[in-house]
mmCIF file of C-alpha atoms in Angstrom:
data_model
loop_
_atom_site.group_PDB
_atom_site.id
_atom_site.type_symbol
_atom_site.label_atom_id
_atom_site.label_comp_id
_atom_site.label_asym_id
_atom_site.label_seq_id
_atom_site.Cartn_x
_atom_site.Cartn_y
_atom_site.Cartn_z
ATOM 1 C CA UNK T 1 18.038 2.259 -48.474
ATOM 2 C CA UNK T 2 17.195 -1.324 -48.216
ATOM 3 C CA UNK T 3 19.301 -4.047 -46.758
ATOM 4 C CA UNK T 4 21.730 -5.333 -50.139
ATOM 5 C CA UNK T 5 22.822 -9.311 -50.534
ATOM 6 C CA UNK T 6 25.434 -10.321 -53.119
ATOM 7 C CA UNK T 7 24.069 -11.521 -56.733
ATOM 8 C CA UNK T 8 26.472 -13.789 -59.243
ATOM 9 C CA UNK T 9 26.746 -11.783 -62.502
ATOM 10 C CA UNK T 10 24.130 -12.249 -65.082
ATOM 11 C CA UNK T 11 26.387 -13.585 -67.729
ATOM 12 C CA UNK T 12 24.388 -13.268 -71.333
ATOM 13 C CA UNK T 13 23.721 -16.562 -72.750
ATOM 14 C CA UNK T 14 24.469 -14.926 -76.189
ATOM 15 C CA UNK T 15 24.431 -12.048 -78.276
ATOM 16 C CA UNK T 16 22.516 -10.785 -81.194
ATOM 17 C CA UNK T 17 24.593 -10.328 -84.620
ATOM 18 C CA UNK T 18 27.212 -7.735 -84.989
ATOM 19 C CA UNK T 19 29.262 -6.340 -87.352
ATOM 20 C CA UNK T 20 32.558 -7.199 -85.169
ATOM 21 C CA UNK T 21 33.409 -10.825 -84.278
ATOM 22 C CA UNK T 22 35.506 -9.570 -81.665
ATOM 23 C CA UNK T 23 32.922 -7.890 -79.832
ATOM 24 C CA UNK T 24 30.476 -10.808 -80.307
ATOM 25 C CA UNK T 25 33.846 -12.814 -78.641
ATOM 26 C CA UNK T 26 33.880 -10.672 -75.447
ATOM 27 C CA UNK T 27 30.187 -10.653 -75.082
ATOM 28 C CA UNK T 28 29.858 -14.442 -75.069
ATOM 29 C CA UNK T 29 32.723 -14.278 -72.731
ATOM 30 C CA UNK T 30 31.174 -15.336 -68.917
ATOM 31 C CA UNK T 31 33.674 -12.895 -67.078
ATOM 32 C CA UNK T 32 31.794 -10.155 -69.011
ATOM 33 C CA UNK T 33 29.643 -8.381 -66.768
ATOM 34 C CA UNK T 34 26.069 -7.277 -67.299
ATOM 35 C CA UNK T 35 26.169 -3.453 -67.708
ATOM 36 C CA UNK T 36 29.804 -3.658 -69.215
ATOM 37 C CA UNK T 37 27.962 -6.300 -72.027
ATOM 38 C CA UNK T 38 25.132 -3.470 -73.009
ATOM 39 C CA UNK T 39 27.415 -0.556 -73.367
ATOM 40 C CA UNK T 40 29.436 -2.380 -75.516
ATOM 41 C CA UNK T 41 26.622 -4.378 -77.602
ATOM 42 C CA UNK T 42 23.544 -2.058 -77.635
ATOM 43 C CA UNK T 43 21.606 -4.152 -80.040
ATOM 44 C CA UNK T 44 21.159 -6.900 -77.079
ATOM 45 C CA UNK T 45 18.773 -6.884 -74.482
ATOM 46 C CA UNK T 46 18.738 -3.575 -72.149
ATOM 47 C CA UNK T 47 19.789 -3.444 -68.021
ATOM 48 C CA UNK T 48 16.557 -2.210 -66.943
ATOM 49 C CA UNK T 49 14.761 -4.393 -68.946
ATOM 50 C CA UNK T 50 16.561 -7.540 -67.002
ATOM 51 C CA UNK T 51 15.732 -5.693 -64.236
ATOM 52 C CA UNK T 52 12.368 -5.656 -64.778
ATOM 53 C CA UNK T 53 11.958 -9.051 -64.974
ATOM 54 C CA UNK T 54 13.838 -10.402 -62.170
ATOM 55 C CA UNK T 55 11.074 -11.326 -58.962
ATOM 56 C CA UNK T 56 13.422 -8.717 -57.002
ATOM 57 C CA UNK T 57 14.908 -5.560 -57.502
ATOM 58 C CA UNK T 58 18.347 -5.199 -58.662
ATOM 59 C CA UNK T 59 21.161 -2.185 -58.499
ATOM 60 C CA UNK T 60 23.737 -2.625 -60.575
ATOM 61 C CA UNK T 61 27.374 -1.829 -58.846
ATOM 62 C CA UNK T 62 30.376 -1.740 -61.012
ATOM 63 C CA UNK T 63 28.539 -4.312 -63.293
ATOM 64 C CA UNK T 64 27.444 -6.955 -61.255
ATOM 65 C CA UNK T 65 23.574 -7.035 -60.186
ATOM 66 C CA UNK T 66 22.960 -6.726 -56.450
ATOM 67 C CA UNK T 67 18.818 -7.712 -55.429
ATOM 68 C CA UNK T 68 17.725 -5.517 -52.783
ATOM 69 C CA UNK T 69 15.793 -6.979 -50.249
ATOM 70 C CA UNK T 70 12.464 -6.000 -49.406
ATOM 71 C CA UNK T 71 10.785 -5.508 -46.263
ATOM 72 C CA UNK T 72 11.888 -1.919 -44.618
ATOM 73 C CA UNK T 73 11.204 -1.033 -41.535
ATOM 74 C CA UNK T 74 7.646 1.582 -40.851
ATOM 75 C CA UNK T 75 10.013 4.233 -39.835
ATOM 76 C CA UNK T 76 12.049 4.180 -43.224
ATOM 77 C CA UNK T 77 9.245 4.330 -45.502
ATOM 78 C CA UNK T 78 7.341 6.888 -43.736
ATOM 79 C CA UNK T 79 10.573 9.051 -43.663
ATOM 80 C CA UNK T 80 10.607 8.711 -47.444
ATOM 81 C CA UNK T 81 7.290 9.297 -47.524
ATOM 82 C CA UNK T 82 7.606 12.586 -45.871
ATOM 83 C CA UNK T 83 10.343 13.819 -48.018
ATOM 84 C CA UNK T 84 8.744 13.360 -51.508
ATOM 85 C CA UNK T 85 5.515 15.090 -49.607
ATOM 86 C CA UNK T 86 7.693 17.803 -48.453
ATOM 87 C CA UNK T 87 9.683 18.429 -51.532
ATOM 88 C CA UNK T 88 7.125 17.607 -54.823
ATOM 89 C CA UNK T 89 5.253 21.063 -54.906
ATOM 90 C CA UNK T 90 8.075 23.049 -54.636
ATOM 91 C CA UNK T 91 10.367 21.326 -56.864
ATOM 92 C CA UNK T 92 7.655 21.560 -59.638
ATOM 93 C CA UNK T 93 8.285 25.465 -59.545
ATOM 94 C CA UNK T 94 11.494 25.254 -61.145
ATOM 95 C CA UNK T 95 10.461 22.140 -63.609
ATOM 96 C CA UNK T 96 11.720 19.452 -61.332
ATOM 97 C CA UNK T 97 10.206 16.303 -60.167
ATOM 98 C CA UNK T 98 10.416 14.708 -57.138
ATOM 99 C CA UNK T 99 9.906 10.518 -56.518
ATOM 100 C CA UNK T 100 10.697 7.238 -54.791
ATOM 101 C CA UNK T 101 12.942 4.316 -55.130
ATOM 102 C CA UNK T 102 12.149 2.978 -58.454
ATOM 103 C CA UNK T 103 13.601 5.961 -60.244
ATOM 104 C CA UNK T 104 17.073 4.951 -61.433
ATOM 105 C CA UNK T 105 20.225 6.646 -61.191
ATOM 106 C CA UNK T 106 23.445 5.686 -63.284
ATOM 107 C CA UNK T 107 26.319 5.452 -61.446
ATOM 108 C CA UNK T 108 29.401 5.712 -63.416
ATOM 109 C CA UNK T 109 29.496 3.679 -66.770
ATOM 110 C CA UNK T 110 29.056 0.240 -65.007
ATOM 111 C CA UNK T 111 26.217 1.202 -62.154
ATOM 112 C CA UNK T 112 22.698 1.759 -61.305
ATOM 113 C CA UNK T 113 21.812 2.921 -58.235
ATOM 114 C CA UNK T 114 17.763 3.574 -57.035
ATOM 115 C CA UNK T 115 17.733 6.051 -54.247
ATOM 116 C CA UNK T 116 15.111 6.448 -51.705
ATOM 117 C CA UNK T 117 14.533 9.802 -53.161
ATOM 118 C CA UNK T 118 15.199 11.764 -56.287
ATOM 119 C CA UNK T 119 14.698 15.553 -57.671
ATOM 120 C CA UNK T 120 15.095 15.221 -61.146
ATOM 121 C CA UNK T 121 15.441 18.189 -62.828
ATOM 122 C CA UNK T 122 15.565 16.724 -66.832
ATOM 123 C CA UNK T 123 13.266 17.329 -69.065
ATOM 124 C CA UNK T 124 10.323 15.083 -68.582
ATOM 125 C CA UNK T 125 9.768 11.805 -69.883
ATOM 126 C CA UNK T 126 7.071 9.332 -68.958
ATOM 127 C CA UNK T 127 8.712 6.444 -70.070
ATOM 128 C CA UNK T 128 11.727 6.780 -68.505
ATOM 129 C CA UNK T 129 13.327 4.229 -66.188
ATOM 130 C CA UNK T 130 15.892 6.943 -65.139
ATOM 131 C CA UNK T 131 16.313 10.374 -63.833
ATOM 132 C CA UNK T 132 17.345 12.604 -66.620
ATOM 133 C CA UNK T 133 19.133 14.930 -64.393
ATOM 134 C CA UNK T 134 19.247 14.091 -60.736
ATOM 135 C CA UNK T 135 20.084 16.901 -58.262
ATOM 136 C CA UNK T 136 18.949 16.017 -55.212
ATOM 137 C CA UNK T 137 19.190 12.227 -53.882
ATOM 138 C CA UNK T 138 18.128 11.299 -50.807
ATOM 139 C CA UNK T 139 19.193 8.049 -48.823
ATOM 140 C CA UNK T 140 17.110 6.962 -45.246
ATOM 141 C CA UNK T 141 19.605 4.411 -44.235
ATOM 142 C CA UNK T 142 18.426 1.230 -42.270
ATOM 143 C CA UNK T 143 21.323 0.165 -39.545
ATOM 144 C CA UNK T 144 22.330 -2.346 -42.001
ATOM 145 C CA UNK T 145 23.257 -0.130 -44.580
ATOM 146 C CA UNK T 146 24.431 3.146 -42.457
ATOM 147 C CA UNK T 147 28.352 1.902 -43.700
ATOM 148 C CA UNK T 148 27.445 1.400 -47.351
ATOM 149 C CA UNK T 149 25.650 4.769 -47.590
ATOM 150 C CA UNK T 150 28.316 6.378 -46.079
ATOM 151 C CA UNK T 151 31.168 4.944 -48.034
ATOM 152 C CA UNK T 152 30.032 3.713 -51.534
ATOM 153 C CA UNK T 153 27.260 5.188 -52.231
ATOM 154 C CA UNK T 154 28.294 8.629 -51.356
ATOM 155 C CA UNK T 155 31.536 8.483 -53.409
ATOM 156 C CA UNK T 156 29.071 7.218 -56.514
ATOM 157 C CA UNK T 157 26.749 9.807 -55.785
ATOM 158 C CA UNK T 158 29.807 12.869 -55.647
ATOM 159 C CA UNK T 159 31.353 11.239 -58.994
ATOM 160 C CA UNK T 160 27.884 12.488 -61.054
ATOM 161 C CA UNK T 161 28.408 15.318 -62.606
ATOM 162 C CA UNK T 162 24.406 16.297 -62.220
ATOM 163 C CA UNK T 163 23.917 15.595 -58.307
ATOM 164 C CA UNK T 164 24.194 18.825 -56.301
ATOM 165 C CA UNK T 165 23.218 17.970 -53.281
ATOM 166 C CA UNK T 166 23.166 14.172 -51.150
ATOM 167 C CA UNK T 167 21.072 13.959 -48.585
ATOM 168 C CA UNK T 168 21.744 10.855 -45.620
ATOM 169 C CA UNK T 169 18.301 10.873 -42.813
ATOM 170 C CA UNK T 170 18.326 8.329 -40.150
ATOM 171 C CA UNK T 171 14.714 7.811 -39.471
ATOM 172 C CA UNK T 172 15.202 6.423 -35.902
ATOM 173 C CA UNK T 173 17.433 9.445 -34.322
ATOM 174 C CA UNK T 174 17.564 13.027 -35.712
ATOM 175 C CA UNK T 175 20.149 12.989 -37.879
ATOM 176 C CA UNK T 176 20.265 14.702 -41.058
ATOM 177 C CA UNK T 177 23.353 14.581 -43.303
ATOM 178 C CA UNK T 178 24.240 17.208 -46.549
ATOM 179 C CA UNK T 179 26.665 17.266 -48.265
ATOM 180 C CA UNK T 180 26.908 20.075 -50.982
ATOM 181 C CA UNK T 181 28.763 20.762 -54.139
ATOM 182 C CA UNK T 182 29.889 24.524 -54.211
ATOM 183 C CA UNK T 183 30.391 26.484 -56.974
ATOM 184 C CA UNK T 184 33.990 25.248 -57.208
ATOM 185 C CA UNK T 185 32.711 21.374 -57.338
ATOM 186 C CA UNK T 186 34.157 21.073 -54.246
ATOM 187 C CA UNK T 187 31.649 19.044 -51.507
ATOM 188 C CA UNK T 188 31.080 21.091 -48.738
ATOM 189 C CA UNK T 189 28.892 18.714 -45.395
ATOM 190 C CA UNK T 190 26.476 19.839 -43.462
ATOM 191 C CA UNK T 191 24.946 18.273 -39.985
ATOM 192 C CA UNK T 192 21.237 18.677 -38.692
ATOM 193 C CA UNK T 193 20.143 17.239 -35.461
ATOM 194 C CA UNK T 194 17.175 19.425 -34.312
ATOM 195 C CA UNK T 195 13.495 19.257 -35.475
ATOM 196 C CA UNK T 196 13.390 22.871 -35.244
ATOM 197 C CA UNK T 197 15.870 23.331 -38.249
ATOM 198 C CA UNK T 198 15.263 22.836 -41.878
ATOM 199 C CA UNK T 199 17.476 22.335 -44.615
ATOM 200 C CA UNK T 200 17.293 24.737 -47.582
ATOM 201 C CA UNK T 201 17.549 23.137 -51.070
ATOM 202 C CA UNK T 202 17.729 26.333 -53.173
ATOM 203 C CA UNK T 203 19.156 23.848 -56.201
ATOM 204 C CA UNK T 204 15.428 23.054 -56.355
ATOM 205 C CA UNK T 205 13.811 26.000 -55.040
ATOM 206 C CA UNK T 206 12.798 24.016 -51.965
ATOM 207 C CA UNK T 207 13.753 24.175 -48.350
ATOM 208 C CA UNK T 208 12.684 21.019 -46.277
ATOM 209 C CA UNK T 209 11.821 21.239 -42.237
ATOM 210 C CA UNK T 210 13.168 18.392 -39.922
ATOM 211 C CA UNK T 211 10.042 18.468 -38.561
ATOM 212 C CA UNK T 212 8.511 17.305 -41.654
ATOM 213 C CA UNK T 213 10.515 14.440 -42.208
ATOM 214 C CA UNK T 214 10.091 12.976 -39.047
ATOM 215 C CA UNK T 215 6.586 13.902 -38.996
ATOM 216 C CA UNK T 216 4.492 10.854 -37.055
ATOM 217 C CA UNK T 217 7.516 9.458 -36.187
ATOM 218 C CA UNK T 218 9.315 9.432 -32.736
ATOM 219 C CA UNK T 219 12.803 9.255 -33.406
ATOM 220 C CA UNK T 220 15.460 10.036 -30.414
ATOM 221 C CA UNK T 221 17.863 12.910 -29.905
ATOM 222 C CA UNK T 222 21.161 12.350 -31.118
ATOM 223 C CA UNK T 223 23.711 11.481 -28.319
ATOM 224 C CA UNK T 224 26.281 15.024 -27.630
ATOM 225 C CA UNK T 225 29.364 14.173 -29.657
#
């Protein structure tokens, strides 16, 4: 997860032809934001493709496009690095794939979100911007973001009816974070904080050692709580 700064709405400078005036009315209004404009209109131009073109990568939260800021640290990219390594081959075994950031995830009607790492476990599509099905999202927080991965993003992530399983790593202490929907829906959390452990992910007929995700990197004990 990279470090977020505030974006002004992209307000559409106009909208293609409709049927209904009053939609064409609301779109041309500027408190109209972005992704609330394309669900209503889809005949004008589409989120990721504004994405695309913008010189840095957007999320989209409740509407309103947020850049993410380049430039993680070594330790976060090798940690997400690890994971995909760690999870790829067995998540192919049950028709899932597993990637990096630039595989989208829509949060509610009005969000995009790009985790660190997905399992997506949709049928496959090349072209795709986003994961079909995600089931498994992982988030390496930076100490920037610890408080918006913990709050926001978690709560987005639980509200998806495909996610199964969240997974929060701090790549600078061991520290691994689950949390798990049950066969109730209900979220059940889980705590790691030894390299000797591993996490089993049977949602994806994986199961991922602490070890390997810190692999190369020398990140410190957690503190006794």
């Amino acid at each position: 997860m990279r470090v977020q700064k505030a974006f002004a709405p992209w307000k559409p400078a106009r909208c293609a032809h409709h049927r209904d005036g009053g939609i064409r009315a609301a779109c041309r209004d500027a408190g109209v934001r972005l992704w609330r404009y394309l669900s209503i209109v889809d005949d004008c131009r589409r989120v990721f493709d504004w994405i695309e073109r913008q010189s840095e990568p957007h999320e989209l939260i409740d509407g309103v496009p947020v850049s993410i800021m380049a430039g993680a640290r070594q330790s976060h990219n090798v940690a997400t690095t690890n994971i995909v390594v760690a999870l790829v081959l067995s998540a192919k075994t049950k028709g899932c794939r597993a990637t990096s950031s630039d595989t989208a995830v829509r949060t509610g009607q009005y969000g995009v979100r790009y985790p660190d790492v997905v399992v997506d476990c949709g049928p496959p599509d090349p072209s795709a911007k986003e994961a079909a099905r995600p089931t498994v999202v992982v988030e390496v927080s930076s100490p920037g973001t610890l408080a918006i991965d913990l709050t926001d993003r978690i709560d987005e992530y639980q509200a998806h009816e495909d996610i199964q399983v969240i997974m929060l790593v701090e790549p600078d202490v061991i520290s691994v974070k689950v949390y798990r929907r049950d066969v109730h829906g209900l979220w059940t959390t889980e705590k790691y904080d030894d390299v000797e452990q591993s996490v089993d992910l049977p949602e994806v007929n994986s199961s991922i050692r602490l070890r390997d995700v810190y692999d190369t990197l020398e990140p410190k004990s957690r503190p006794p709580r």
